[in-house]
PDB file of N, CA and C in Angstrom:
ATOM      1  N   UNK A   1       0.855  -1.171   0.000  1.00 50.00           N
ATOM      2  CA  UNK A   1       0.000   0.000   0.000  1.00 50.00           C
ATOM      3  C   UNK A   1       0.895   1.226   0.000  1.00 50.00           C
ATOM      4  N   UNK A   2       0.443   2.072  -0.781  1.00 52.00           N
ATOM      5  CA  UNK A   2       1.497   3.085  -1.443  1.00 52.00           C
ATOM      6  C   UNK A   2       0.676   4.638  -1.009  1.00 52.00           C
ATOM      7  N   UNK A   3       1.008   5.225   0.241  1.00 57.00           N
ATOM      8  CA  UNK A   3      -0.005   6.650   0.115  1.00 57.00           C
ATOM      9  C   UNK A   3       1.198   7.485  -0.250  1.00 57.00           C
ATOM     10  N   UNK A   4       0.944   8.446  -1.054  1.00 59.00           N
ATOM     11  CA  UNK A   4       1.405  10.194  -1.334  1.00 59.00           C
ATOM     12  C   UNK A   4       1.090  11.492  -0.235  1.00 59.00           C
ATOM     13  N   UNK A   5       2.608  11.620   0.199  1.00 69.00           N
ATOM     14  CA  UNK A   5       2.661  12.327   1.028  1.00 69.00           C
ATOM     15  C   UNK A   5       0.932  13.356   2.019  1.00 69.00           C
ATOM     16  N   UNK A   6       1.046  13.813   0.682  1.00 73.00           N
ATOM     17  CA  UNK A   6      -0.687  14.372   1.283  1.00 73.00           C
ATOM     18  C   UNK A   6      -1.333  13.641   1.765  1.00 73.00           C
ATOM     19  N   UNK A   7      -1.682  12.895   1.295  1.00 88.00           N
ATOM     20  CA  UNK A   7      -2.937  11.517   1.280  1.00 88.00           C
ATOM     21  C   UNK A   7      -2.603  11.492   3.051  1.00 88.00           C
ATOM     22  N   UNK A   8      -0.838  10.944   3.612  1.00 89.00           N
ATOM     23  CA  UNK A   8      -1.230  10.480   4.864  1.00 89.00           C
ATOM     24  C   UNK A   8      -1.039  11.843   5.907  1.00 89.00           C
ATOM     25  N   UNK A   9      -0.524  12.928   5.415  1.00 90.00           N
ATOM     26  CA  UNK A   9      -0.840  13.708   6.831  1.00 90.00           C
ATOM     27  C   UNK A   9      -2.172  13.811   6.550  1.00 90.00           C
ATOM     28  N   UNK A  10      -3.235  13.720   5.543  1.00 92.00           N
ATOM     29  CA  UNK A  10      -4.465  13.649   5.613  1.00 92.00           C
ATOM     30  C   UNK A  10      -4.907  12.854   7.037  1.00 92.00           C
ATOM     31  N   UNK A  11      -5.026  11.963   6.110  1.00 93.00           N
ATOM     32  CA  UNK A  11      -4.938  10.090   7.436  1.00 93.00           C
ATOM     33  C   UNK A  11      -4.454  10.866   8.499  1.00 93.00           C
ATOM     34  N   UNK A  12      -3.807  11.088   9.187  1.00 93.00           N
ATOM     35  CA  UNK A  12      -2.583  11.664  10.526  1.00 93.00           C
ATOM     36  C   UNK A  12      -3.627  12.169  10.547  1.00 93.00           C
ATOM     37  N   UNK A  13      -4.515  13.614  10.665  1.00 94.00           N
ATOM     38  CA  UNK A  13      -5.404  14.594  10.564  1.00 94.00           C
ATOM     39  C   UNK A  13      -6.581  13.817  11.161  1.00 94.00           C
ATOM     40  N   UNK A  14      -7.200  13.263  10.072  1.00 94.00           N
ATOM     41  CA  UNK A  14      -8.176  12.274  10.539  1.00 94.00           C
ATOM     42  C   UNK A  14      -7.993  11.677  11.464  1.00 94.00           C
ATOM     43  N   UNK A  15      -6.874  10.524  11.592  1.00 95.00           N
ATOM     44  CA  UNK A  15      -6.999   9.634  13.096  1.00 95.00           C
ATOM     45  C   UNK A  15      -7.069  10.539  14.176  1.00 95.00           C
ATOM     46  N   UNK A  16      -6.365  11.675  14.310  1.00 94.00           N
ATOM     47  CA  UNK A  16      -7.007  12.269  15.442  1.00 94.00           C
ATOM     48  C   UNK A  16      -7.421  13.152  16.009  1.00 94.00           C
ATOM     49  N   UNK A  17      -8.584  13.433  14.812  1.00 95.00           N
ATOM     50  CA  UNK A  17      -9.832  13.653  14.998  1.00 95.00           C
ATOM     51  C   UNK A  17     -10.936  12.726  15.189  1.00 95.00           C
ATOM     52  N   UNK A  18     -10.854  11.646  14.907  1.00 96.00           N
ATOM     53  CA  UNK A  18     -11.733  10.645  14.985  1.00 96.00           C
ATOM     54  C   UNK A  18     -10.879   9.744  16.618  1.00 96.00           C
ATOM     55  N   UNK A  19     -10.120   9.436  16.913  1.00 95.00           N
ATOM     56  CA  UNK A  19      -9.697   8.494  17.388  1.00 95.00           C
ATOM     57  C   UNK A  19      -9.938   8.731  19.383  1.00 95.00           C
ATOM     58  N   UNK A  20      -9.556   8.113  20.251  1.00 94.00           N
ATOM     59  CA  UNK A  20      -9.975   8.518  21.151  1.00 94.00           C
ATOM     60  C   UNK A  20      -8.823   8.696  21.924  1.00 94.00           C
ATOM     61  N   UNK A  21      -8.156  10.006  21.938  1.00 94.00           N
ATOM     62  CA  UNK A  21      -6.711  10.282  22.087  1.00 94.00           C
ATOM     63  C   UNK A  21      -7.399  10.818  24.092  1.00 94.00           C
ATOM     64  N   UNK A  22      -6.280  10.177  24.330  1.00 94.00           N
ATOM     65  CA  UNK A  22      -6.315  10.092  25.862  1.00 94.00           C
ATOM     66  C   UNK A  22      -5.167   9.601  26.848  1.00 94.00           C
ATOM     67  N   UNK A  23      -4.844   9.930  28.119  1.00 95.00           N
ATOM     68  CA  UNK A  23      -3.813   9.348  28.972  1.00 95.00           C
ATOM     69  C   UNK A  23      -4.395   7.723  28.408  1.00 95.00           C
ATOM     70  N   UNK A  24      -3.067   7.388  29.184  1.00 92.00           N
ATOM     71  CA  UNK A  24      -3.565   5.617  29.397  1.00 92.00           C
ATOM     72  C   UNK A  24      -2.397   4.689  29.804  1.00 92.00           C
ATOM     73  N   UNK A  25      -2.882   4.145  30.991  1.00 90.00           N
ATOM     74  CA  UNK A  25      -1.876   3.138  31.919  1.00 90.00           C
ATOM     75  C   UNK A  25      -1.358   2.240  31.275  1.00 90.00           C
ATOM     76  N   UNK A  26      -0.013   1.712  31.195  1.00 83.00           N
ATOM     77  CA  UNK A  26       0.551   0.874  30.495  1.00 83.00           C
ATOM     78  C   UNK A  26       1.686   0.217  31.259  1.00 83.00           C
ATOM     79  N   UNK A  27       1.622  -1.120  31.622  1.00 85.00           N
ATOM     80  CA  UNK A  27       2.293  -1.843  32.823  1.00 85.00           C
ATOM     81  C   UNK A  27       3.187  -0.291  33.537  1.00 85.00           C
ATOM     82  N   UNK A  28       2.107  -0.465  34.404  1.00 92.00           N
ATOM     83  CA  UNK A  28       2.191   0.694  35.567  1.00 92.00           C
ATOM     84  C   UNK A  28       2.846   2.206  35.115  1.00 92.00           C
ATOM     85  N   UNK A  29       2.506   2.621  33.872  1.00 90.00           N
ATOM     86  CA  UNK A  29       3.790   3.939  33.336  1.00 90.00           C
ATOM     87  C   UNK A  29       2.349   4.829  32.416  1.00 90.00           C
ATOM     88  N   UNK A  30       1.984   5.601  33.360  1.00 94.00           N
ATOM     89  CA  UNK A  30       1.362   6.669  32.263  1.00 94.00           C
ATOM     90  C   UNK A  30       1.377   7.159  31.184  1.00 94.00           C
ATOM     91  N   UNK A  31       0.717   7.112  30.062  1.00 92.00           N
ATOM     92  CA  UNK A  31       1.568   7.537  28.838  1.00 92.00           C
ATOM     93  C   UNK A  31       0.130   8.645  28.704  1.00 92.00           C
ATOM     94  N   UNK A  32       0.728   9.894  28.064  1.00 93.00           N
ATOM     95  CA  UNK A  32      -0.402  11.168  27.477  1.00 93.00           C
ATOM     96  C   UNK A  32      -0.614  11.118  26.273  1.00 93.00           C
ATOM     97  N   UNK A  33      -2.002  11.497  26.009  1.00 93.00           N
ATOM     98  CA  UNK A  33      -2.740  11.937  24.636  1.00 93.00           C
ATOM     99  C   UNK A  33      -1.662  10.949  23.749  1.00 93.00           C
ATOM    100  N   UNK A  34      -2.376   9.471  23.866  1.00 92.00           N
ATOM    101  CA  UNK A  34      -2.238   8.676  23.186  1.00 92.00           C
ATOM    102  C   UNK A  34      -3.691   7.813  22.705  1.00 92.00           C
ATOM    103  N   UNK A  35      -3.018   6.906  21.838  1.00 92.00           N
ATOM    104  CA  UNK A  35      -4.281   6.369  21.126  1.00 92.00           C
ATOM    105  C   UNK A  35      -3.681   4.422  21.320  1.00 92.00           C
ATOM    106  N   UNK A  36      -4.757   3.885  20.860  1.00 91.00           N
ATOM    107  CA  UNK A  36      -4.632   2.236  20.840  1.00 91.00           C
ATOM    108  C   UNK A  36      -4.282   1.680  19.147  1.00 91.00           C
ATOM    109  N   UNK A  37      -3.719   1.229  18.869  1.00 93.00           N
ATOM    110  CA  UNK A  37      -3.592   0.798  17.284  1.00 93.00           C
ATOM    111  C   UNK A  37      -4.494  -0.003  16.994  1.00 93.00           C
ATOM    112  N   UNK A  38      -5.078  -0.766  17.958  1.00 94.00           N
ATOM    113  CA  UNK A  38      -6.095  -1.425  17.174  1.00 94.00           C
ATOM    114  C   UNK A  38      -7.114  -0.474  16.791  1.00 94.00           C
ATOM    115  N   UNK A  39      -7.400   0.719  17.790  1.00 94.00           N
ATOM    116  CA  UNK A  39      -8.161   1.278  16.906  1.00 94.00           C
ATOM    117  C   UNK A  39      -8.068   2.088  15.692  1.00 94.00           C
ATOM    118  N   UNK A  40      -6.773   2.837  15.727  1.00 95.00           N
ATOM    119  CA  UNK A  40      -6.345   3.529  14.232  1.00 95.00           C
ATOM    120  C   UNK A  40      -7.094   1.994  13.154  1.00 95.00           C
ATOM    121  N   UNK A  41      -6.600   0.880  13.417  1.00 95.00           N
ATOM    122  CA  UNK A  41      -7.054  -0.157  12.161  1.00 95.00           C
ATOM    123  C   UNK A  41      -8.429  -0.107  12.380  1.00 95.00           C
ATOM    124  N   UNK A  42      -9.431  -0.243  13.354  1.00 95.00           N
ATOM    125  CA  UNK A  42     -10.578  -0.680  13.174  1.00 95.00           C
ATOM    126  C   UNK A  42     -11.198   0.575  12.431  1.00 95.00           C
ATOM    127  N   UNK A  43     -10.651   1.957  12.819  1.00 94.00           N
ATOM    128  CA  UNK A  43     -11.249   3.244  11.693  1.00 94.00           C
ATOM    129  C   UNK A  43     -10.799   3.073  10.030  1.00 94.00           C
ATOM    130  N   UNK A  44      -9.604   2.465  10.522  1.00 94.00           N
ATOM    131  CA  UNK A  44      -9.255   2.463   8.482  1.00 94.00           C
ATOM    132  C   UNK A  44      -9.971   1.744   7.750  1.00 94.00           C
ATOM    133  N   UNK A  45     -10.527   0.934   8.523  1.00 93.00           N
ATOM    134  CA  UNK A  45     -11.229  -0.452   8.091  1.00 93.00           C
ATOM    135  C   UNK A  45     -12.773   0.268   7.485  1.00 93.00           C
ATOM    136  N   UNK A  46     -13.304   1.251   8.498  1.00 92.00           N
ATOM    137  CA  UNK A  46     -13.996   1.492   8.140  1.00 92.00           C
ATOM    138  C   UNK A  46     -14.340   2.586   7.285  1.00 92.00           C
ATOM    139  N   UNK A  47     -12.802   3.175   7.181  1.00 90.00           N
ATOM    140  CA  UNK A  47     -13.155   4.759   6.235  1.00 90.00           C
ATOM    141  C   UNK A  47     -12.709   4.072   4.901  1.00 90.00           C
ATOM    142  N   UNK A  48     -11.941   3.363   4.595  1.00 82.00           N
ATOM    143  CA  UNK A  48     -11.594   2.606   3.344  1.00 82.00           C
ATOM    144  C   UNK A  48     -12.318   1.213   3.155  1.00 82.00           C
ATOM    145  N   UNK A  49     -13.498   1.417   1.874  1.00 73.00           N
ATOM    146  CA  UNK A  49     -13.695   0.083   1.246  1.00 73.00           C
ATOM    147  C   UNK A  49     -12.643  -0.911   0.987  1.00 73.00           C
ATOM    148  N   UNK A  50     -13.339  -2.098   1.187  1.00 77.00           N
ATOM    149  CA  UNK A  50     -12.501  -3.128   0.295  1.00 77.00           C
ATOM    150  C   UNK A  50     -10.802  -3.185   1.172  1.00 77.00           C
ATOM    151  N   UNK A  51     -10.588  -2.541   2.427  1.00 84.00           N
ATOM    152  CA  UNK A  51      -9.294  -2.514   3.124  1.00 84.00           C
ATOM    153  C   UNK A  51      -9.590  -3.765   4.033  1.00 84.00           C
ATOM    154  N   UNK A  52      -8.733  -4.546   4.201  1.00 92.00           N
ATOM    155  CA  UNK A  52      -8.533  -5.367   5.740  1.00 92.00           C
ATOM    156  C   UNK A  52      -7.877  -5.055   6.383  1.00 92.00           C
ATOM    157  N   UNK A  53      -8.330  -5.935   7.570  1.00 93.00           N
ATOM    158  CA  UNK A  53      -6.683  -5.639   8.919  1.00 93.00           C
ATOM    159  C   UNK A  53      -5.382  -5.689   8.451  1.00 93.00           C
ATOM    160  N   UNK A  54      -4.928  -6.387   7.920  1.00 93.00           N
ATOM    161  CA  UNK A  54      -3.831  -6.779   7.169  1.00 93.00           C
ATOM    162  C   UNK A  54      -3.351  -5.185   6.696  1.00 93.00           C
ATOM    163  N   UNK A  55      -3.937  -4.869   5.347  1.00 93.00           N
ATOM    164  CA  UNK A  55      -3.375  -3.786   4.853  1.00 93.00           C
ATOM    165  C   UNK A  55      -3.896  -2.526   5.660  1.00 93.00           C
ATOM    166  N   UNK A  56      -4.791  -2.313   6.614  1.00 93.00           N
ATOM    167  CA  UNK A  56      -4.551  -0.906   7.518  1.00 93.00           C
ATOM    168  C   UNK A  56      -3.776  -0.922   8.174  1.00 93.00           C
ATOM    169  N   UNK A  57      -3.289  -2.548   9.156  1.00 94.00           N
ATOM    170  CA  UNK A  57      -2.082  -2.556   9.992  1.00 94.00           C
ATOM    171  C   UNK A  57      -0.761  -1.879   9.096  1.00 94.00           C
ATOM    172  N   UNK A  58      -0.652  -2.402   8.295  1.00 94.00           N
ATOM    173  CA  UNK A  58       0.724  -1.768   7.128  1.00 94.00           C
ATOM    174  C   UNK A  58       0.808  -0.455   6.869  1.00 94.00           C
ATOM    175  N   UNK A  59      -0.553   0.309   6.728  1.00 93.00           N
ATOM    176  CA  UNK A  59      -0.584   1.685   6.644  1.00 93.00           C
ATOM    177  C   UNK A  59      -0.303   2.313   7.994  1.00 93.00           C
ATOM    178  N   UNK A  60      -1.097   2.312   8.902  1.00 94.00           N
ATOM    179  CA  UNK A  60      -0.302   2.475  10.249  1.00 94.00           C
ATOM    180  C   UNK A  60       0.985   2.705  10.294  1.00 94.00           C
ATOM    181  N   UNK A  61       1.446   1.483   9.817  1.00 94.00           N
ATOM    182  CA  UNK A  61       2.961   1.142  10.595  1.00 94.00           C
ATOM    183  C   UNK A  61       3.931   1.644   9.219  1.00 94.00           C
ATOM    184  N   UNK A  62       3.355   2.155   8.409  1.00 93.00           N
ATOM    185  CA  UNK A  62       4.281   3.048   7.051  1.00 93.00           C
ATOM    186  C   UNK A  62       4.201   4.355   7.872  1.00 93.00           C
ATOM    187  N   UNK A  63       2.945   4.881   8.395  1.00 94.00           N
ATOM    188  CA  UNK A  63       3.277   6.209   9.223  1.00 94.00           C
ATOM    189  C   UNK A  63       3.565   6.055  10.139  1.00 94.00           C
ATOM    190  N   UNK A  64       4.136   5.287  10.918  1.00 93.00           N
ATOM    191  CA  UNK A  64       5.048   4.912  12.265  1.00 93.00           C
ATOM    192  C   UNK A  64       6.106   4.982  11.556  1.00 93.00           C
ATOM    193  N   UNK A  65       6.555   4.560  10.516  1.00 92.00           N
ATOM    194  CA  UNK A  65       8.060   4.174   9.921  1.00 92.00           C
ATOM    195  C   UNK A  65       8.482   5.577   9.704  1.00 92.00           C
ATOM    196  N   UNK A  66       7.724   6.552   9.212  1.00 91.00           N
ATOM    197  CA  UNK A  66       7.674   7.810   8.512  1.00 91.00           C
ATOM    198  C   UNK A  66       7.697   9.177   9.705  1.00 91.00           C
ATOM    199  N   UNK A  67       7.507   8.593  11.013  1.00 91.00           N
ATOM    200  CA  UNK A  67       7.620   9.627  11.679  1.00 91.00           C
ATOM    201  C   UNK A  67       6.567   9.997  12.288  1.00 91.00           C
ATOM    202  N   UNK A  68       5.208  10.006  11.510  1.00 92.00           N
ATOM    203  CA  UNK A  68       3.694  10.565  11.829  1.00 92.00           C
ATOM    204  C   UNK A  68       2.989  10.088  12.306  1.00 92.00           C
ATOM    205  N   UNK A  69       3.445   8.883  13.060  1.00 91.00           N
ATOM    206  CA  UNK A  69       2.610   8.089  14.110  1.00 91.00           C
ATOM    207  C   UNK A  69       3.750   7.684  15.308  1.00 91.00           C
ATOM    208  N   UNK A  70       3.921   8.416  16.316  1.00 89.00           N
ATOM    209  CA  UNK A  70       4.721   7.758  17.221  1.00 89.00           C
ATOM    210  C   UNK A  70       4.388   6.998  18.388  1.00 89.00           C
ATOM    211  N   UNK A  71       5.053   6.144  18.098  1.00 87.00           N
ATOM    212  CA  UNK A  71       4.678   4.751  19.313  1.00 87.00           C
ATOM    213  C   UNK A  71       5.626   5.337  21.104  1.00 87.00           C
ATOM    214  N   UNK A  72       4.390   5.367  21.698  1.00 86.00           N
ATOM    215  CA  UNK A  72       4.615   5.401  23.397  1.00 86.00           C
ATOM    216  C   UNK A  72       5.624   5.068  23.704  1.00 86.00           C
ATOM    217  N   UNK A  73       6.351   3.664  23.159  1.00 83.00           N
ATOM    218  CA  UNK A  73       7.446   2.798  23.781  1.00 83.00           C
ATOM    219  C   UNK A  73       8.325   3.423  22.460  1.00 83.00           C
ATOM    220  N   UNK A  74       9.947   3.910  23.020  1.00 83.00           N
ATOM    221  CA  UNK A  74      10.710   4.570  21.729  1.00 83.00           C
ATOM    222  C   UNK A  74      11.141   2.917  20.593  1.00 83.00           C
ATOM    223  N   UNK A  75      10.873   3.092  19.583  1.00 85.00           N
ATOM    224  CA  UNK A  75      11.862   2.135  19.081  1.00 85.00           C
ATOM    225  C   UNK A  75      10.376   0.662  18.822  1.00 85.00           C
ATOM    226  N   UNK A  76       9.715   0.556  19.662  1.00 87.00           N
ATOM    227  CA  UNK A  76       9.127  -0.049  19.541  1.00 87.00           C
ATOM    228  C   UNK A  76       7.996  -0.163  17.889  1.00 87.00           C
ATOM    229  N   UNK A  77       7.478  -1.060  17.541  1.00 90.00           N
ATOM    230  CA  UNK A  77       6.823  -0.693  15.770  1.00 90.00           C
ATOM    231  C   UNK A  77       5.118  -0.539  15.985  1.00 90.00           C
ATOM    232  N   UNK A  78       5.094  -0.494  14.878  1.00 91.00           N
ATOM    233  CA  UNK A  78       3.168  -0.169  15.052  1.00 91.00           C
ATOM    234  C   UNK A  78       2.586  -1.632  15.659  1.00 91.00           C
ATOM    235  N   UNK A  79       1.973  -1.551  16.435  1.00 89.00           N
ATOM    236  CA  UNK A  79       1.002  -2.795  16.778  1.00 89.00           C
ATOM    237  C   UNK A  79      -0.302  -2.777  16.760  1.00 89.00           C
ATOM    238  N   UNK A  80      -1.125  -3.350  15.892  1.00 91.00           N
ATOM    239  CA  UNK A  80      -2.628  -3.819  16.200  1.00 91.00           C
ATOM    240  C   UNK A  80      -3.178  -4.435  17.237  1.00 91.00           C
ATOM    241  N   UNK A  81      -2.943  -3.532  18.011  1.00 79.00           N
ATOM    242  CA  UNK A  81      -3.613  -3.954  19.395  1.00 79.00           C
ATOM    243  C   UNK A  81      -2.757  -3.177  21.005  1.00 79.00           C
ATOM    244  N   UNK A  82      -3.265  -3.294  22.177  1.00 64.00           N
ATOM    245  CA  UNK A  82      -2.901  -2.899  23.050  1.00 64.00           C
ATOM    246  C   UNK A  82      -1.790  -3.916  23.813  1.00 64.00           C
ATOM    247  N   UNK A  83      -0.895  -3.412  23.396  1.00 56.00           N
ATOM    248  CA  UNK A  83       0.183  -4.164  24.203  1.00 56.00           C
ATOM    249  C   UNK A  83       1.173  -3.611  24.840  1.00 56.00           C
TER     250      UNK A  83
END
């Protein structure tokens, strides 16, 4: 899956506005105005026809690779799901 620059600070824009950006406990370590990856996928799923888990997880984790999604844990990669 191939987005053009625009296309994902679009996406970036959207997830959070849509997403439910909030503190949130994570083996005992507070993390701020963060979000869950499973849900970034369960919205892609639903703003893009014809997308699966599969290829929203990949989009995600192309804007994790890219800078525009940063993961709580440094170094750590995009994950579908709360872990």
């Amino acid at each position: 899956v191939v987005l053009v620059d625009e296309d994902e600070h679009l996406l970036v824009a959207q997830l959070q506005a849509n997403l439910p950006i909030k503190d949130r406990l994570y083996r005992l370590v507070m993390y701020r105005g963060c979000f869950v990856g499973s849900e970034a996928v369960d919205y892609l799923m639903q703003k893009r026809s014809g997308s699966n888990r599969t290829i929203c997880t990949v989009i995600c984790s192309n804007l994790a690779k890219k800078g525009l999604v940063i993961p709580v844990v440094p170094g750590m990669p995009f994950v579908d799901g709360y872990e």
